[in-house]
XYZ file of C-alpha atoms in Angstrom:
385
model
C -7.398 -5.456 -6.332
C -8.498 -1.819 -6.192
C -10.620 -0.025 -8.777
C -10.527 3.597 -9.839
C -13.174 6.007 -8.578
C -15.006 6.069 -11.913
C -15.131 2.258 -12.021
C -16.375 2.050 -8.428
C -19.120 4.606 -9.003
C -20.312 2.857 -12.144
C -20.682 -0.356 -10.153
C -22.572 1.584 -7.483
C -24.892 3.036 -10.136
C -25.661 -0.463 -11.425
C -27.035 -1.196 -7.960
C -29.222 1.907 -7.812
C -26.960 4.349 -5.985
C -27.224 7.915 -7.350
C -23.941 9.309 -8.719
C -23.086 12.470 -10.701
C -23.003 12.277 -14.476
C -19.456 12.098 -15.733
C -16.929 10.605 -18.143
C -13.228 9.810 -18.206
C -10.883 12.015 -20.242
C -7.353 11.170 -21.341
C -6.562 14.560 -22.872
C -7.448 18.175 -22.025
C -9.485 18.368 -25.248
C -11.610 15.416 -24.169
C -12.178 17.094 -20.800
C -13.434 20.195 -22.586
C -15.891 18.181 -24.695
C -17.212 16.307 -21.668
C -17.659 19.559 -19.746
C -19.672 20.991 -22.640
C -21.919 17.908 -22.635
C -22.426 18.244 -18.871
C -23.435 21.886 -18.981
C -20.087 23.573 -18.246
C -19.678 23.486 -14.460
C -17.680 20.378 -13.580
C -15.144 18.814 -11.217
C -11.941 17.431 -12.753
C -10.512 14.585 -10.664
C -7.245 12.661 -11.068
C -7.768 8.920 -11.433
C -4.962 7.154 -9.569
C -5.117 4.238 -7.179
C -4.213 6.150 -4.048
C -5.796 8.521 -1.559
C -4.955 12.145 -0.894
C -5.728 13.340 -4.415
C -7.374 16.545 -3.249
C -4.506 17.523 -0.953
C -2.057 16.866 -3.810
C -3.934 19.181 -6.194
C -5.544 16.378 -8.146
C -9.136 17.604 -7.724
C -10.112 20.964 -9.235
C -13.350 22.817 -9.957
C -14.075 24.318 -13.363
C -16.763 26.906 -14.078
C -16.837 26.333 -17.857
C -15.397 24.053 -20.589
C -12.336 26.269 -21.085
C -11.459 25.982 -17.427
C -12.096 22.227 -17.527
C -9.572 21.909 -20.349
C -6.994 23.892 -18.378
C -7.643 21.984 -15.149
C -7.200 18.696 -16.992
C -3.952 19.961 -18.527
C -2.722 20.839 -15.022
C -3.596 17.428 -13.581
C -2.681 15.046 -16.414
C 0.933 13.966 -16.090
C 1.320 15.069 -12.483
C 2.526 12.550 -9.891
C 0.534 11.714 -6.781
C 2.387 9.535 -4.269
C 4.640 8.337 -7.074
C 1.791 7.469 -9.469
C 1.466 9.353 -12.776
C -1.999 10.648 -13.617
C -2.950 9.306 -17.063
C -6.673 10.070 -16.949
C -9.160 12.320 -15.202
C -12.813 11.950 -14.321
C -14.925 14.931 -15.371
C -18.070 14.981 -13.216
C -20.946 17.410 -13.134
C -21.116 19.539 -10.008
C -23.584 18.422 -7.374
C -27.034 19.915 -8.055
C -27.484 22.891 -5.762
C -24.035 22.405 -4.219
C -23.115 20.394 -1.136
C -25.148 20.873 2.037
C -23.433 18.121 4.075
C -20.775 15.419 3.618
C -21.273 11.941 5.109
C -19.253 8.719 5.147
C -20.602 5.260 4.310
C -18.918 1.907 3.736
C -19.544 -1.831 3.628
C -16.573 -3.934 4.675
C -15.534 -7.104 6.482
C -15.185 -7.128 10.263
C -12.654 -9.929 10.513
C -12.926 -10.067 14.298
C -16.674 -10.734 14.120
C -16.379 -12.742 10.888
C -19.204 -10.962 9.140
C -19.929 -7.913 6.976
C -20.289 -4.537 8.619
C -21.778 -1.184 7.674
C -19.796 1.814 8.878
C -21.256 5.313 8.730
C -20.372 8.767 9.993
C -21.601 12.327 9.751
C -17.911 13.328 9.422
C -17.600 12.636 5.721
C -14.963 14.038 3.408
C -12.169 13.320 5.910
C -9.822 10.370 6.319
C -11.871 7.872 8.297
C -8.702 6.854 10.178
C -8.362 10.446 11.414
C -12.001 10.505 12.496
C -11.553 7.173 14.327
C -8.472 8.512 16.086
C -9.727 11.949 17.101
C -13.512 11.557 17.380
C -14.371 7.823 17.518
C -17.857 8.631 18.823
C -18.698 9.939 15.334
C -18.307 6.485 13.770
C -21.338 4.198 13.921
C -21.483 0.538 12.888
C -23.935 -2.307 12.437
C -23.172 -5.910 11.525
C -25.052 -7.623 8.715
C -26.324 -11.192 8.778
C -25.443 -12.435 5.258
C -28.614 -14.541 5.166
C -30.826 -11.509 5.824
C -29.016 -8.513 4.354
C -29.403 -4.954 5.602
C -32.535 -4.489 7.732
C -34.593 -1.350 8.150
C -34.009 -1.047 11.892
C -30.248 -1.008 11.249
C -30.334 1.906 8.829
C -32.790 3.746 11.105
C -30.283 3.373 13.956
C -27.467 4.720 11.765
C -29.558 7.612 10.456
C -30.556 8.611 13.995
C -26.977 8.473 15.291
C -25.771 10.543 12.328
C -28.506 13.140 12.785
C -29.922 12.715 9.273
C -33.139 14.601 8.492
C -36.046 12.188 8.831
C -37.206 12.829 5.262
C -33.952 11.234 4.037
C -34.199 8.027 6.061
C -35.907 6.000 3.326
C -33.397 7.093 0.669
C -30.555 6.432 3.107
C -31.859 2.896 3.718
C -31.953 2.236 -0.023
C -28.384 3.487 -0.504
C -27.040 1.425 2.408
C -28.858 -1.706 1.215
C -27.713 -1.176 -2.375
C -24.114 -0.542 -1.324
C -24.162 -3.813 0.632
C -25.729 -5.627 -2.333
C -22.932 -4.303 -4.559
C -20.409 -5.418 -1.958
C -21.857 -8.926 -1.784
C -22.486 -9.455 -5.498
C -18.912 -8.542 -6.441
C -17.025 -10.376 -3.670
C -15.721 -7.029 -2.442
C -13.642 -6.494 0.662
C -14.592 -2.800 0.701
C -17.199 -0.591 -0.928
C -16.880 2.988 0.315
C -18.602 6.302 -0.414
C -16.698 9.295 0.914
C -18.330 11.657 0.704
C -21.941 10.638 0.471
C -23.438 14.097 0.200
C -26.726 15.794 0.860
C -27.079 18.101 -2.126
C -28.417 21.631 -1.978
C -31.635 20.165 -3.359
C -31.933 17.822 -0.373
C -30.972 14.591 -2.163
C -28.367 11.958 -1.312
C -25.597 11.331 -3.866
C -22.342 9.337 -3.951
C -19.727 11.932 -4.856
C -16.703 9.646 -4.582
C -16.183 5.899 -4.387
C -13.661 3.233 -3.455
C -13.894 -0.435 -4.319
C -11.568 -3.284 -3.321
C -12.150 -6.865 -4.402
C -10.544 -9.972 -2.948
C -7.968 -11.222 -5.481
C -8.939 -14.787 -4.616
C -12.460 -14.092 -5.934
C -11.394 -12.787 -9.363
C -11.779 -16.229 -10.935
C -15.539 -15.884 -10.479
C -15.561 -12.125 -11.187
C -14.045 -12.022 -14.695
C -15.557 -8.614 -15.446
C -13.780 -7.104 -12.462
C -10.531 -8.854 -13.383
C -10.666 -7.073 -16.757
C -10.908 -3.725 -14.946
C -7.428 -4.091 -13.429
C -5.310 -1.073 -14.345
C -1.962 -2.726 -15.049
C -0.396 0.672 -15.837
C -0.737 1.635 -12.173
C 0.731 -1.574 -10.800
C 4.383 -1.416 -9.726
C 6.366 -3.458 -12.260
C 7.632 -5.786 -9.546
C 4.103 -6.524 -8.281
C 2.857 -7.159 -11.834
C 5.667 -9.642 -12.501
C 5.023 -11.352 -9.173
C 1.340 -11.783 -10.002
C 2.207 -13.329 -13.380
C 4.496 -15.879 -11.725
C 2.142 -16.758 -8.879
C 4.075 -14.943 -6.136
C 2.366 -12.672 -3.614
C 4.452 -9.503 -3.425
C 3.717 -6.068 -1.992
C 6.378 -3.378 -1.945
C 6.838 -1.404 1.290
C 9.072 1.450 2.423
C 11.723 -0.339 4.497
C 15.227 -1.557 3.695
C 15.135 -5.269 4.638
C 13.829 -7.521 1.886
C 11.861 -10.533 3.136
C 11.280 -13.824 1.316
C 8.995 -16.229 3.177
C 6.695 -19.138 2.362
C 3.247 -18.699 3.852
C 1.314 -15.498 4.539
C 1.170 -16.003 8.315
C 4.883 -16.718 8.515
C 5.541 -13.672 6.324
C 3.609 -11.437 8.724
C 5.475 -12.927 11.696
C 8.786 -12.341 9.903
C 7.905 -8.702 9.278
C 6.830 -8.263 12.904
C 10.026 -9.723 14.356
C 12.109 -7.658 11.918
C 10.465 -4.529 13.319
C 10.897 -5.863 16.862
C 14.654 -5.815 16.383
C 14.635 -2.311 14.909
C 14.373 -3.081 11.195
C 11.872 -2.004 8.546
C 10.581 -4.565 6.013
C 10.959 -3.543 2.373
C 8.226 -5.885 1.189
C 5.722 -8.595 1.920
C 6.637 -11.624 -0.183
C 5.061 -15.076 0.008
C 6.496 -17.610 -2.453
C 3.773 -20.057 -1.438
C 3.879 -23.788 -0.875
C 5.859 -25.947 -3.258
C 7.837 -23.051 -4.716
C 10.339 -24.181 -7.338
C 13.893 -22.926 -7.756
C 12.890 -20.685 -10.685
C 10.163 -19.027 -8.580
C 12.619 -18.412 -5.760
C 15.034 -16.860 -8.254
C 12.269 -14.622 -9.600
C 11.287 -13.591 -6.067
C 14.872 -12.650 -5.221
C 15.167 -10.580 -8.384
C 11.982 -8.736 -7.387
C 13.382 -7.972 -3.931
C 16.731 -6.776 -5.281
C 15.045 -4.570 -7.893
C 14.192 -2.201 -5.017
C 17.182 0.150 -4.569
C 16.218 0.724 -0.911
C 16.974 -2.899 0.025
C 20.153 -3.123 2.116
C 19.762 -6.683 3.405
C 17.649 -9.728 2.542
C 16.106 -12.111 5.074
C 14.966 -15.575 3.952
C 12.668 -17.434 6.336
C 11.603 -20.759 4.844
C 9.814 -23.528 6.685
C 9.840 -26.612 4.512
C 6.578 -28.468 4.325
C 5.604 -28.791 0.698
C 8.395 -26.349 -0.121
C 11.770 -28.122 -0.055
C 14.770 -26.463 1.521
C 17.181 -27.661 -1.158
C 14.932 -26.210 -3.891
C 14.913 -22.855 -2.107
C 18.696 -22.931 -1.782
C 19.105 -23.713 -5.493
C 16.774 -20.840 -6.328
C 18.806 -18.416 -4.257
C 22.060 -19.551 -5.858
C 20.535 -19.486 -9.358
C 19.370 -15.890 -8.843
C 22.789 -14.837 -7.573
C 24.368 -16.261 -10.720
C 22.107 -13.967 -12.763
C 22.301 -10.826 -10.596
C 25.423 -9.098 -9.432
C 24.799 -7.736 -5.951
C 26.692 -6.985 -2.767
C 23.513 -6.878 -0.637
C 24.066 -9.073 2.464
C 21.692 -12.013 2.893
C 20.652 -14.129 5.855
C 18.938 -17.484 5.379
C 16.936 -19.437 7.918
C 15.809 -22.867 6.664
C 13.822 -25.429 8.640
C 11.758 -28.492 7.779
C 11.849 -30.624 4.643
C 15.351 -31.023 3.180
C 16.613 -28.108 5.291
C 19.958 -29.802 5.964
C 20.551 -30.332 2.238
C 19.680 -26.709 1.559
C 21.932 -25.395 4.297
C 24.803 -27.507 2.950
C 24.390 -25.944 -0.499
C 24.364 -22.459 1.027
C 27.416 -23.200 3.193
C 29.366 -24.129 0.073
C 28.496 -20.680 -1.309
C 29.490 -18.905 1.936
C 25.936 -17.657 2.569
C 25.110 -16.318 6.053
C 22.638 -18.633 7.816
C 20.732 -18.676 11.117
C 19.179 -21.427 13.204
C 16.155 -19.435 14.422
C 13.989 -16.623 13.125
C 15.096 -14.344 15.976
C 18.741 -14.904 15.105
C 18.053 -14.376 11.405
C 16.179 -11.124 12.005
C 18.894 -9.746 14.261
C 21.588 -10.595 11.721
C 19.594 -9.005 8.882
C 18.971 -5.810 10.862
C 22.657 -5.598 11.824
C 23.712 -6.118 8.201
C 21.313 -3.410 6.986
C 22.513 -0.991 9.647
C 26.110 -1.662 8.660
C 25.246 -1.022 5.014
C 23.507 2.222 5.970
C 26.578 3.283 7.943
C 28.840 2.629 4.968
C 26.528 4.610 2.679
C 26.503 7.619 4.991
């Protein structure tokens, strides 16, 4: 689960990281009032759960409350990467302006199986772009969870980034506090971009990102309450309510799989044969017919889907239950989208028999299923053109 910038920065502030003063506004009039309270000169920033807000015109400077009201009016209601802006963050401008922009994050290095601090003097840019074009500007240290961030680690980072020596102590405190925030909230990412040096020579977190592991929300109830359901795609919200893991993508081949690893393999082999997955969908172990029906409805709700690939390996999940779910969904939804089903494992023969009676296209292997799904999608695309 991702949090908005204002939520992330408030969590950072709770752990002693300096942030600008600011409040959230839902109307231009509220933005004007907040700007007055902050002294007039402010930054008005769209609050949507996506990057690229500045490039899309979602971040604007205002020299006085009147301008803040107008900037908020311009931003509220606009769409950024398909998301409607319903609120803006009105922040005071950095004291003395911005002397330098830095990048700082705490995240998980899954290869090393431990937390990592990533820092760069190239702040304010997409870190992926920095990694691609100038990887030497990214510096990392790994954190022993039993010890936390150590002084020699932040000294190393500060030296590599070329930070003025008088800022090293403050930099250590910010890095340690960002990691503490990361650890205390079961985060998968806490990021400050940019971490700025103000014109007054102080460090300040000007922006913030925060991602928390969904599996940890049961022990982070406060964070669970921060979920912005208005920004969730309707299909993903329904999937979460029914216990299905579903993430919408940009392709045209819908995928229904049981097991996250098998789902990733299914997406990979779909791409191998020239297709583009329309979603990641894991119905989980022991999925019932009604869950399968719900999952299929979610896939077919995407107008881009031109074929559906089912890849079910029956362990706890029974093949005949999956087949009944598919047939139940098709009784409720009228569709001409071609479907390919690969069933293996528990009760697979019974499931395949049910599908054969309904004239469903089946496949014996995942490779065969993927090739058939890609061919069906290509044929549908050809008909549409």
